Short mmCIF file of C-alpha atoms and ligand atoms in Angstrom, two decimals:
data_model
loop_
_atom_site.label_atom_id
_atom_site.label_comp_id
_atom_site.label_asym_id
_atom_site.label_seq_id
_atom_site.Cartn_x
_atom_site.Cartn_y
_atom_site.Cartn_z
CA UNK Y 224 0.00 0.00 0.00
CA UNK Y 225 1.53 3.31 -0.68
CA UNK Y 226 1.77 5.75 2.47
CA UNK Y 227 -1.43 7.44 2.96
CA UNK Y 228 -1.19 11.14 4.14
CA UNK Y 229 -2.62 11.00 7.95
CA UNK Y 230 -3.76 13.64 9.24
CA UNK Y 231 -5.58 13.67 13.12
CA UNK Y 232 -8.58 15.00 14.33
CA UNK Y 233 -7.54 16.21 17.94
CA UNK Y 234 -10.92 15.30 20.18
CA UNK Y 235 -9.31 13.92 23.56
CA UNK Y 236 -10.60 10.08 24.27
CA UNK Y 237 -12.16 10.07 20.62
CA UNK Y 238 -9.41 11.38 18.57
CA UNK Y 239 -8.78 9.59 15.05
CA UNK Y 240 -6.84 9.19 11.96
CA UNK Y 241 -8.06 10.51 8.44
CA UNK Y 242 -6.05 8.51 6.22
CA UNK Y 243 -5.98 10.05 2.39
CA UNK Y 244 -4.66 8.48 -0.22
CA UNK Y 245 -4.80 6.30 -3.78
CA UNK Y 246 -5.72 2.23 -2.92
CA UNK Y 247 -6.25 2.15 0.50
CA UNK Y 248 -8.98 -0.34 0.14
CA UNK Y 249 -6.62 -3.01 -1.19
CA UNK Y 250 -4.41 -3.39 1.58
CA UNK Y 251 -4.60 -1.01 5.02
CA UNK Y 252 -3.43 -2.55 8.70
CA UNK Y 253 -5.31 -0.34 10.35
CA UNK Y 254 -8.13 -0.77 8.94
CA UNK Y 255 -8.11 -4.07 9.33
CA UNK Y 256 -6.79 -4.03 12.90
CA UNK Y 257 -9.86 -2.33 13.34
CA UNK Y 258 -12.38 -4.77 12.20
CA UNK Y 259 -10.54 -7.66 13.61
CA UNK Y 260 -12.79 -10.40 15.66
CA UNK Y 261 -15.59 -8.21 15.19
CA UNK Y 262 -19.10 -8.40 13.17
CA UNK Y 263 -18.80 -6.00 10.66
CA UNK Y 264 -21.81 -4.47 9.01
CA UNK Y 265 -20.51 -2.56 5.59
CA UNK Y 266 -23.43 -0.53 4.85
CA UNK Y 267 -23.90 1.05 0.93
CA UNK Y 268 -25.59 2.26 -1.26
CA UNK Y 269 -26.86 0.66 -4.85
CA UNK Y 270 -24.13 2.38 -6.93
CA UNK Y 271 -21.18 2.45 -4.37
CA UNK Y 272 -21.50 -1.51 -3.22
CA UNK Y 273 -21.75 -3.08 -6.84
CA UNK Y 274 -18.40 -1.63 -7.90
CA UNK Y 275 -16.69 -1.39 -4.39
CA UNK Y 276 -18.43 -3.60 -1.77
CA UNK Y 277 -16.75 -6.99 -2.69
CA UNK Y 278 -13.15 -5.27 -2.42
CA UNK Y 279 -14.05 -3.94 1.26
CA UNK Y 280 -15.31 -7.68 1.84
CA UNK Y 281 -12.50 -8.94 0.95
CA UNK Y 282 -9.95 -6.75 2.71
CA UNK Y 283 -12.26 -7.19 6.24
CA UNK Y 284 -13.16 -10.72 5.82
CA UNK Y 285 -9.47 -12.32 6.99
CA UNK Y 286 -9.56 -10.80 9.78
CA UNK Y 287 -13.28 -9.88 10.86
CA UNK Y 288 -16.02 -12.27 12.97
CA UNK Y 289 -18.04 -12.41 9.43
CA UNK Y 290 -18.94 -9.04 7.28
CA UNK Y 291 -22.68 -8.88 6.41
CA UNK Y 292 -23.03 -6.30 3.20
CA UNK Y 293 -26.28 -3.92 3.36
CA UNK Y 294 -27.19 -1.76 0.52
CA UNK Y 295 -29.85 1.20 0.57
CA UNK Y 296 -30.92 2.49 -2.54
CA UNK Y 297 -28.45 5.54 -3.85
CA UNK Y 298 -30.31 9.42 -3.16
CA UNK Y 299 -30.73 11.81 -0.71
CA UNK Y 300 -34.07 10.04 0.06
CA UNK Y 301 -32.25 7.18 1.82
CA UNK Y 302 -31.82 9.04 5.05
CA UNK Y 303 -34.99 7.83 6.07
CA UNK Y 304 -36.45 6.15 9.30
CA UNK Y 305 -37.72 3.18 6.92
CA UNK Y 306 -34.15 2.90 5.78
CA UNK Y 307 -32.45 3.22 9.10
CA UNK Y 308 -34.89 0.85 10.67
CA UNK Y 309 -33.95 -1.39 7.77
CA UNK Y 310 -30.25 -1.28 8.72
CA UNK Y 311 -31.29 -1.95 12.05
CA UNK Y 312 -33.18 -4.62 11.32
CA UNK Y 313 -30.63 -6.50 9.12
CA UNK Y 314 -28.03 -6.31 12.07
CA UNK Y 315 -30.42 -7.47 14.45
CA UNK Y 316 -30.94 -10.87 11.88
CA UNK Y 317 -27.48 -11.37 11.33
CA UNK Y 318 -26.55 -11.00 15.69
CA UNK Y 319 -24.20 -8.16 15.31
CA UNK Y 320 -23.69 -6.52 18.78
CA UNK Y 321 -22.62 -4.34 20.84
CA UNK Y 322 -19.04 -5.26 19.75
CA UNK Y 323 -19.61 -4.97 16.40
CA UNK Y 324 -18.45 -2.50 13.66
CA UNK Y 325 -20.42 -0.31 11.01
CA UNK Y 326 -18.25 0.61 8.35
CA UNK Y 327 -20.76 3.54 5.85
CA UNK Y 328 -19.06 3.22 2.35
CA UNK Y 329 -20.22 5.94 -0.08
CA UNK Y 330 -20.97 9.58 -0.15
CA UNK Y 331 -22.46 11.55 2.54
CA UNK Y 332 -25.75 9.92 2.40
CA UNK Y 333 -24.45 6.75 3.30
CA UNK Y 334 -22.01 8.42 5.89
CA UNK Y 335 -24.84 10.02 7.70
CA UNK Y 336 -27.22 7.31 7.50
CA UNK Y 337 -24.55 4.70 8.73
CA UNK Y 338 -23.03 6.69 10.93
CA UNK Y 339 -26.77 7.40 12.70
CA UNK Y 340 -26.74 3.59 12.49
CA UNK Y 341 -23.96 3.52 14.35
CA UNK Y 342 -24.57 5.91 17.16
CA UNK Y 343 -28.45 4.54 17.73
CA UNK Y 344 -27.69 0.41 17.61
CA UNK Y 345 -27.49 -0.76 21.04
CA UNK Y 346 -26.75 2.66 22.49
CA UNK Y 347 -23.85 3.16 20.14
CA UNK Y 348 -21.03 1.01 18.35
CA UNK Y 349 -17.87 2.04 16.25
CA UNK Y 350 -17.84 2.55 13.04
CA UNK Y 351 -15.27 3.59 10.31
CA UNK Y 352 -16.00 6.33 7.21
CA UNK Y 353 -14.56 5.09 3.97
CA UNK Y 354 -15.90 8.07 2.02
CA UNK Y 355 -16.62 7.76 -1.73
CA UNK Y 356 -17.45 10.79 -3.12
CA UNK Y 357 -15.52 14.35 -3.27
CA UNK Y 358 -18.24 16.03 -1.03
CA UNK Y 359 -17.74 12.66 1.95
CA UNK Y 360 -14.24 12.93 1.22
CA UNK Y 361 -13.94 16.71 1.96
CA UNK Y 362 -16.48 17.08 3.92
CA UNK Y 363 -18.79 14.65 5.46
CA UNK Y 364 -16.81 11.98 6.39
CA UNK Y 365 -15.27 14.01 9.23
CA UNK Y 366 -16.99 16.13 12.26
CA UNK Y 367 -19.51 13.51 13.49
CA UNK Y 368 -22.56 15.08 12.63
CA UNK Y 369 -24.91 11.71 11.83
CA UNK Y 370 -28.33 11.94 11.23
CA UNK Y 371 -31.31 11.61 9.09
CA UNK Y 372 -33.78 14.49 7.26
CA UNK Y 373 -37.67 15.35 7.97
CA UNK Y 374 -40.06 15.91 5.88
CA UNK Y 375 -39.93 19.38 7.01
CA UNK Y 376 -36.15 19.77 7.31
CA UNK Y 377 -32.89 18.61 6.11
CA UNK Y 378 -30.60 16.35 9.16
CA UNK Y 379 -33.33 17.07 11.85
CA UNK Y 380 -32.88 14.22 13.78
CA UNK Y 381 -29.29 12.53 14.33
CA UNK Y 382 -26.86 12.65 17.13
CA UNK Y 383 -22.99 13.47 16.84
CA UNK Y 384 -20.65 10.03 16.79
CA UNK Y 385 -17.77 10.31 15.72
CA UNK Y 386 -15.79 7.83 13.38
CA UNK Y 387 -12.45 5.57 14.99
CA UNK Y 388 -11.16 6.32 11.09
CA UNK Y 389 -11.68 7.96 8.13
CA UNK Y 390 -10.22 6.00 4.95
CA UNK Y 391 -10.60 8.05 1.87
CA UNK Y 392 -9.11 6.29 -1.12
CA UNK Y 393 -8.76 9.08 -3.76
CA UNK Y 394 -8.97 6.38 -6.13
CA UNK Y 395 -12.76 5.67 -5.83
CA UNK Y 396 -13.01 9.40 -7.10
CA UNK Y 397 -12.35 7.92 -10.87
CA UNK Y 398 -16.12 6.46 -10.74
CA UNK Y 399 -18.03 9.52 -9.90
CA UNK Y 400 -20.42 11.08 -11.76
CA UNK Y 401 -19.16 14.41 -13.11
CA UNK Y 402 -22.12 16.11 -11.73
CA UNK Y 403 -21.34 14.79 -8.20
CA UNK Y 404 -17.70 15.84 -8.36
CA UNK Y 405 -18.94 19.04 -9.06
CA UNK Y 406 -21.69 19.12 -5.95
CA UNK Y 407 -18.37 18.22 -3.83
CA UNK Y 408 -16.69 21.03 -5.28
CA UNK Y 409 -19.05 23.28 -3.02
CA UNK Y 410 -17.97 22.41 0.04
CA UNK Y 411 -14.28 22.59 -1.02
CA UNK Y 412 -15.48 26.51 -2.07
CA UNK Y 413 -16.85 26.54 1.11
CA UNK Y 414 -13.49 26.11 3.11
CA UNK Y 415 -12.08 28.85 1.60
CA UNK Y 416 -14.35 31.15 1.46
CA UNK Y 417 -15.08 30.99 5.67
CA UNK Y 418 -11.45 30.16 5.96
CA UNK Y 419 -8.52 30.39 4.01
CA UNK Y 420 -8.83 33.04 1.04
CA UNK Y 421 -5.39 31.87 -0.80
CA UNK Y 422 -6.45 28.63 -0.67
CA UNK Y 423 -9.97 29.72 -2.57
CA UNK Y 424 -7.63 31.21 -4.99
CA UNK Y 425 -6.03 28.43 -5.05
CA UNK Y 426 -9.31 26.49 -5.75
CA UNK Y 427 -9.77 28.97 -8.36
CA UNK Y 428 -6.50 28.22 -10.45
CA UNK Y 429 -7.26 24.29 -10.13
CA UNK Y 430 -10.66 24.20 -11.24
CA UNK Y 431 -10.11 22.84 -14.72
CA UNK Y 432 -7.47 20.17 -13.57
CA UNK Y 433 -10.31 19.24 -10.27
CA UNK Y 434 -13.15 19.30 -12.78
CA UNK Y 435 -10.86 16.86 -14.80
CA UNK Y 436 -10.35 14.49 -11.92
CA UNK Y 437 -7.03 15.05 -12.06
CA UNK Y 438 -5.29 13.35 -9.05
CA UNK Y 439 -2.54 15.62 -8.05
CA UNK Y 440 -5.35 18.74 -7.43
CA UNK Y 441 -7.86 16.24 -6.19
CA UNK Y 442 -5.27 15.33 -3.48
CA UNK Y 443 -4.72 18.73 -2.87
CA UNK Y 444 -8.00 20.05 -2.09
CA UNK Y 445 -8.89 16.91 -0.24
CA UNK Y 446 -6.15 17.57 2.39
CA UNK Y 447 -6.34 21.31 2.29
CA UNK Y 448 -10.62 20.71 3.26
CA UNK Y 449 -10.32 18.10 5.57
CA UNK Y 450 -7.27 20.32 7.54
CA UNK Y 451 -9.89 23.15 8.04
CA UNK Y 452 -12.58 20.44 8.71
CA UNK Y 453 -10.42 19.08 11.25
CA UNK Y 454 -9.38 22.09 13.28
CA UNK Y 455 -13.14 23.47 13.07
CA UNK Y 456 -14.03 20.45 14.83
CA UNK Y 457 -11.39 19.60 17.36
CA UNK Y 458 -12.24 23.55 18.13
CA UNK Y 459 -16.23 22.97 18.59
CA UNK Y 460 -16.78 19.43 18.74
CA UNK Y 461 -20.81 19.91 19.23
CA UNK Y 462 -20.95 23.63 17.65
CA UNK Y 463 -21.72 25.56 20.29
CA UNK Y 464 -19.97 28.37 18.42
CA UNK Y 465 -17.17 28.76 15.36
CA UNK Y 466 -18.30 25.23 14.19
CA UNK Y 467 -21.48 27.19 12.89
CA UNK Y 468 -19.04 28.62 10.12
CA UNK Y 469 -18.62 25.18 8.34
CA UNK Y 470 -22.92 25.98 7.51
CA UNK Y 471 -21.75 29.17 5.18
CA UNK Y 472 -24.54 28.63 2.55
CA UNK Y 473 -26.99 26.12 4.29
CA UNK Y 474 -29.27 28.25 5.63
CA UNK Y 475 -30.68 28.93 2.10
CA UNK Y 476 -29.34 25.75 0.80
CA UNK Y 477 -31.20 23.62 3.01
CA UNK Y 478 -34.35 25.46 2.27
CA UNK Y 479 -33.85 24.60 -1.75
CA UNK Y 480 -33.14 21.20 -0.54
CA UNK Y 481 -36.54 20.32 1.21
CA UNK Y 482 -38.46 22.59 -0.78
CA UNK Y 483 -37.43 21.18 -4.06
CA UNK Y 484 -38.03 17.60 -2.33
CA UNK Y 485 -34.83 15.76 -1.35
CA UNK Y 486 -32.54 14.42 -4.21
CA UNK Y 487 -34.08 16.82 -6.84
CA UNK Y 488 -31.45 19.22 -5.94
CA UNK Y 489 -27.88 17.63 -4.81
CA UNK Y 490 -26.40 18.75 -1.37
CA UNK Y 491 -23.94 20.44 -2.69
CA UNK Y 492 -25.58 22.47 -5.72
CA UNK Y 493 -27.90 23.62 -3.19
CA UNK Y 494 -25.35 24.79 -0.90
CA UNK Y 495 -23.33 27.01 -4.00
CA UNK Y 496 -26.90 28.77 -4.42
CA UNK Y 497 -27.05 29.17 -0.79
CA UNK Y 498 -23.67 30.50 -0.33
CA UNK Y 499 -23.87 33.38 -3.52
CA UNK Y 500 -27.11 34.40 -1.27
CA UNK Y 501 -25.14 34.42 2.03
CA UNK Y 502 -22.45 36.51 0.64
CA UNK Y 503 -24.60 38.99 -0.95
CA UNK Y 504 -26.39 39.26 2.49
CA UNK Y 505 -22.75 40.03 3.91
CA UNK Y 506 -21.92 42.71 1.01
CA UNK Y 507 -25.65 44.47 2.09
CA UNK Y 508 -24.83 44.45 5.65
CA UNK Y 509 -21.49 46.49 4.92
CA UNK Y 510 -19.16 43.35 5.89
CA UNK Y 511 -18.16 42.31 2.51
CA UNK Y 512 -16.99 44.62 -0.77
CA UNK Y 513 -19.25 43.82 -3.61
CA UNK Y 514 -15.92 42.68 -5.54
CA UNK Y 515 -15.76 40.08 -3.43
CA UNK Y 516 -19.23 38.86 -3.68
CA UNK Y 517 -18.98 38.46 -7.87
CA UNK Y 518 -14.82 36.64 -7.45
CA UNK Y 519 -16.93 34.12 -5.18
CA UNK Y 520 -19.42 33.67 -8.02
CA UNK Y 521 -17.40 33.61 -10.34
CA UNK Y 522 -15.52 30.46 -9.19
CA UNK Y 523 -18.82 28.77 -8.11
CA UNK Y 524 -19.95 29.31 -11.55
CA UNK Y 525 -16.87 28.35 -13.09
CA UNK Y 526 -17.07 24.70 -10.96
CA UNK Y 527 -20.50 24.35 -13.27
CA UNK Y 528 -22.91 24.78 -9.49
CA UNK Y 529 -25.86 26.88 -9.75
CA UNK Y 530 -26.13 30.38 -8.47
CA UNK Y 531 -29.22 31.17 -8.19
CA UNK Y 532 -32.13 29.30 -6.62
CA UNK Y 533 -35.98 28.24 -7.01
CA UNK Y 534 -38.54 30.64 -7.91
CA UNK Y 535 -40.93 30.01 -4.94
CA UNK Y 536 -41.85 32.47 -3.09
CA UNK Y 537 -39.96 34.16 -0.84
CA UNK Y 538 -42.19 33.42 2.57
CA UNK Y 539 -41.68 29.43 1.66
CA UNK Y 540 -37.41 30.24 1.80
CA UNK Y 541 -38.52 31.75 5.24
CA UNK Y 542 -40.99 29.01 7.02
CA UNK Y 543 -37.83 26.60 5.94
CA UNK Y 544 -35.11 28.82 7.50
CA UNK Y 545 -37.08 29.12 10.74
CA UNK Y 546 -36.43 25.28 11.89
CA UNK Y 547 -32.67 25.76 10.70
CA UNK Y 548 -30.75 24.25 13.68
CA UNK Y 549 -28.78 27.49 14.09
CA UNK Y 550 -32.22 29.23 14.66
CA UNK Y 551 -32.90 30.52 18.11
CA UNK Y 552 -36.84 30.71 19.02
CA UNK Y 553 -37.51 30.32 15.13
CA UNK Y 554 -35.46 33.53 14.23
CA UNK Y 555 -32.67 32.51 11.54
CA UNK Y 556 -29.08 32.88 12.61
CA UNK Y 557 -27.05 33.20 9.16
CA UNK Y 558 -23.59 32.43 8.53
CA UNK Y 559 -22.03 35.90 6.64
CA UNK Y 560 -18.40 36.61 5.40
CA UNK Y 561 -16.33 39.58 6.77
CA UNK Y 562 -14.17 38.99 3.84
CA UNK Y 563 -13.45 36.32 1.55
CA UNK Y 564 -11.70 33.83 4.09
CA UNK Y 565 -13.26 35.43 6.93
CA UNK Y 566 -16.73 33.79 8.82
CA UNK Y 567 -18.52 34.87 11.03
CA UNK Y 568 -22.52 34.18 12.47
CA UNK Y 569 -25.47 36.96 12.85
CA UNK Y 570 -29.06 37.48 13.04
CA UNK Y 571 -30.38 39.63 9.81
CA UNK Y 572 -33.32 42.36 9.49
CA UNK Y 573 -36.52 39.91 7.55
CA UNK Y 574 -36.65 42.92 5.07
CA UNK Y 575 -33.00 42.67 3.96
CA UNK Y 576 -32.93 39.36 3.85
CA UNK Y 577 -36.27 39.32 1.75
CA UNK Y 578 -34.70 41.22 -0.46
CA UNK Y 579 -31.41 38.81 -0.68
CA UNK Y 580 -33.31 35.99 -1.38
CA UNK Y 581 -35.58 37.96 -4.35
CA UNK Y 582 -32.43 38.69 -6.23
CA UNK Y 583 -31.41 35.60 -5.95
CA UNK Y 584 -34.28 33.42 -7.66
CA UNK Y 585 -34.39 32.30 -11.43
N1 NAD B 1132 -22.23 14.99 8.15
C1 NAD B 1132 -21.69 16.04 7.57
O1 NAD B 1132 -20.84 16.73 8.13
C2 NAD B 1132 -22.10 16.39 6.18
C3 NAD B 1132 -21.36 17.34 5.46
C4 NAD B 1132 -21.74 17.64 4.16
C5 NAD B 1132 -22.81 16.97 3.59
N2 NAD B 1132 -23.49 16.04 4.30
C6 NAD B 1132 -24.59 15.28 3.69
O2 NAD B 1132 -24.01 14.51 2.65
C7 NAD B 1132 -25.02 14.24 1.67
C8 NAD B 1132 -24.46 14.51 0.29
O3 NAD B 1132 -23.35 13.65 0.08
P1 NAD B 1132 -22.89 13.26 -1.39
O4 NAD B 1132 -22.82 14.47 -2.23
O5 NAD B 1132 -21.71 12.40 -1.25
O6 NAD B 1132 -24.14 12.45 -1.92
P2 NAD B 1132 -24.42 10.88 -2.05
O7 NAD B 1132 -24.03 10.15 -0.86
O8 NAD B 1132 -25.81 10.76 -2.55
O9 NAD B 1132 -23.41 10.44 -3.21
C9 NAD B 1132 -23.51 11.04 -4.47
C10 NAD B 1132 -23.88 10.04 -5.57
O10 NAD B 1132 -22.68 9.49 -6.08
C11 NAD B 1132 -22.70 8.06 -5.96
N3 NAD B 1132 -21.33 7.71 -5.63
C12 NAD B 1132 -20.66 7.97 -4.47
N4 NAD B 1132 -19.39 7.59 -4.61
C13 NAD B 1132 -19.24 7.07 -5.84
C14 NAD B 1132 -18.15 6.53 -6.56
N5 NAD B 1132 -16.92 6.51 -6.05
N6 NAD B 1132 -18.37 6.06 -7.80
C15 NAD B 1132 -19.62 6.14 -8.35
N7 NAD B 1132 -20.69 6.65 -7.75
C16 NAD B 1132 -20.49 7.12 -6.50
C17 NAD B 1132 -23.72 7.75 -4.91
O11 NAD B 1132 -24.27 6.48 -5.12
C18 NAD B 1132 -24.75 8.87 -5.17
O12 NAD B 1132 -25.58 8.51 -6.24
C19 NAD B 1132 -26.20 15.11 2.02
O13 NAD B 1132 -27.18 14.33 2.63
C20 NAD B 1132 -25.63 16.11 2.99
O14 NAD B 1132 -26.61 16.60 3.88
C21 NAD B 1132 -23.16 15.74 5.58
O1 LIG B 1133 -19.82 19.65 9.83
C1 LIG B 1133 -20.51 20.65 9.95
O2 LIG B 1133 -20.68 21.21 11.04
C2 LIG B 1133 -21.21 21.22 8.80
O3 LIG B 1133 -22.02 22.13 8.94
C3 LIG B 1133 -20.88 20.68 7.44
C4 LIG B 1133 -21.98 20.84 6.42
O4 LIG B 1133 -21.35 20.83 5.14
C5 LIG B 1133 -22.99 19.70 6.41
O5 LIG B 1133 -23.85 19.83 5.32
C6 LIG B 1133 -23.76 19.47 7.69
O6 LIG B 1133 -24.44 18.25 7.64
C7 LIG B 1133 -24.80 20.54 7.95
O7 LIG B 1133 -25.13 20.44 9.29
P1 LIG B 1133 -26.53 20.84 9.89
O8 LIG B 1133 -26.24 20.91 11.35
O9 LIG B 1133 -26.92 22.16 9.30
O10 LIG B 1133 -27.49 19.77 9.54
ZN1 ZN B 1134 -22.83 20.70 3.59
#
């Protein structure tokens, strides 16, 4: 196995390893140190299993109890109850326990849905992230944050369990669907625009080498997200405070999401829309020059996301925002930029932000 990069997420008692790098799923000792003598459950999804499940199997099975595959059908409207009671259900049938291991294999609606496995079986078992996609390998597969949507709101019920390792083979990244690379590319925007403005440049200059799947740039922005992931969290485990950054762009984008109905808009389309409205909000309350607002459009537009959003109207965008789970007695708390590179969290006048989300809609 070639070295993997490691980097650490620094949480005390549940610290881990995120372990980046090409082939990791054909041979990785820790992995399998991991799963050894255990049950292992890998959970999947319908595209993810078919062309990676039997080469997880086979890395586990030496050294595992037995591995039991489960497979939910691939979308956004997987993070169900029906689907997590499925899960559930199959472990139950096939005696896993308290000592067993959940391993979620495939984007972030498999990591959230396993990983809410995981924290809810029998109080709570281990389980491992082996993240698929770009937006689960930047993103998702790191922080903790499990969970599954409402009808009435995106990741309303979950709990926050984190992983014993992240594993994100780069390689994987060669199957994805162009549109799904690009969904991940959000989030990767995302880091540098709350964060680290060179590295947004940065982001900008790569685009037509990470839009090409080229490995090098892939590697890059992989490791450059999950370092600002990973100090976010170790920061604010549970986001009582600067963790609330890492939701630049969700406020609205959630609202698109369950509006639209889940899956019809990807995560991470949803959350470029959301973000172009967030910063225009910080440009009208004086934070943010205007120059700044049309650079961060520019690149979000130039990583083929959307930037602008449905045209409902604007009092749906609000009943949506008001069960956001930064919302304090149903008055949205927004994520704004003082600066590209630069978050910070405030409430907003309903007028202004009326108006922001007007200009906004196609
Ligand atoms: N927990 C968190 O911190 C966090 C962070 C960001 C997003 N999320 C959640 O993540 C979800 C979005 O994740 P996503 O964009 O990965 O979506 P996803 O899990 O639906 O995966 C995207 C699509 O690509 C397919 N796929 C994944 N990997 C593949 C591969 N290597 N080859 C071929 N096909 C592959 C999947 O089957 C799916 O159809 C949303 O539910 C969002 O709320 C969670
Ligand atoms: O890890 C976090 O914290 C994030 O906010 C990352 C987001 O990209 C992610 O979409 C997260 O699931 C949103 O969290 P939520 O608390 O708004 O459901
Ligand atoms: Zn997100």
């Amino acid at each position: 196995m070639p070295s993997p990069q490691i980097l650490t997420v620094d949480l005390g008692e549940r610290s881990y390893d995120i372990q980046v790098g090409h082939g990791l799923l054909d041979e990785n000792p820790a992995f399998q140190a991991l799963a050894r003598g255990r049950s292992v459950a890998v959970i999947s999804d319908s595209n993810v299993d078919p062309i990676y499940g039997a080469k997880v199997e086979a890395l586990l099975a030496p050294v595992a109890h037995q591995v039991v595959r489960i497979v939910v059908p691939a979308g956004e409207a997987s993070k169900c109850w029906q689907q997590l009671d499925a899960i559930h259900d199959r472990m139950l049938e096939a005696r896993l326990d308290r000592k067993s291991l959940i391993v979620a294999l495939g984007g972030g609606v498999v990591g959230d849905l396993a990983g809410f496995a995981a924290a809810s079986f029998q109080r709570g078992i281990d389980f491992v992230q082996v993240p698929t996609s770009l937006l689960a390998q930047v993103d998702s597969s790191v922080g903790g944050k499990t969970g599954i949507n409402h009808a009435r709101g995106k990741n309303m019920v979950g709990a926050f369990h984190q992983p014993r390792l992240v594993v994100a083979d780069t390689g994987t990244l060669k199957t994805l669907p162009s549109r799904e690379l690009a969904a991940g590319l959000a989030e990767v925007i995302k880091h540098g625009a709350i964060a680290n403005r060179a590295y947004l440049e940065q982001v900008a200059v790569d685009m037509p080498a990470l839009l090409a799947c080229q490995p090098e740039a892939l590697a890059r922005a992989i490791l450059a997200s999950m370092r600002i992931k990973a100090a976010v969290v170790a920061a604010d485990e549970r986001e009582a405070g600067v963790r609330a950054h890492l939701n630049f762009g969700h406020t609205f984008g959630h609202a698109i999401e369950v509006g639209a109905g889940y899956g019809k808009w990807l995560h991470g389309e949803a959350v470029a829309a959301g973000m172009v409205m967030a910063a225009d909000l910080s440009v009208r309350l004086g934070r943010m020059p205007a120059e700044q607002l049309d650079e961060l459009r520019r690149i979000i537009t130039s990583a083929n996301l959307p930037t602008r959003a449905p045209a409902w109207p604007v009092d749906d965008y609000l009943r949506n925002m008001a069960i956001d789970k930064k919302a304090e007695h149903g008055i949205p708390v927004f994520v704004v930029l003082n600066g590209l590179g630069h978050a910070a969290t405030t409430r907003a006048d309903e007028a202004l932000v009326r108006a922001v989300i007007a200009d906004h809609l196609r």
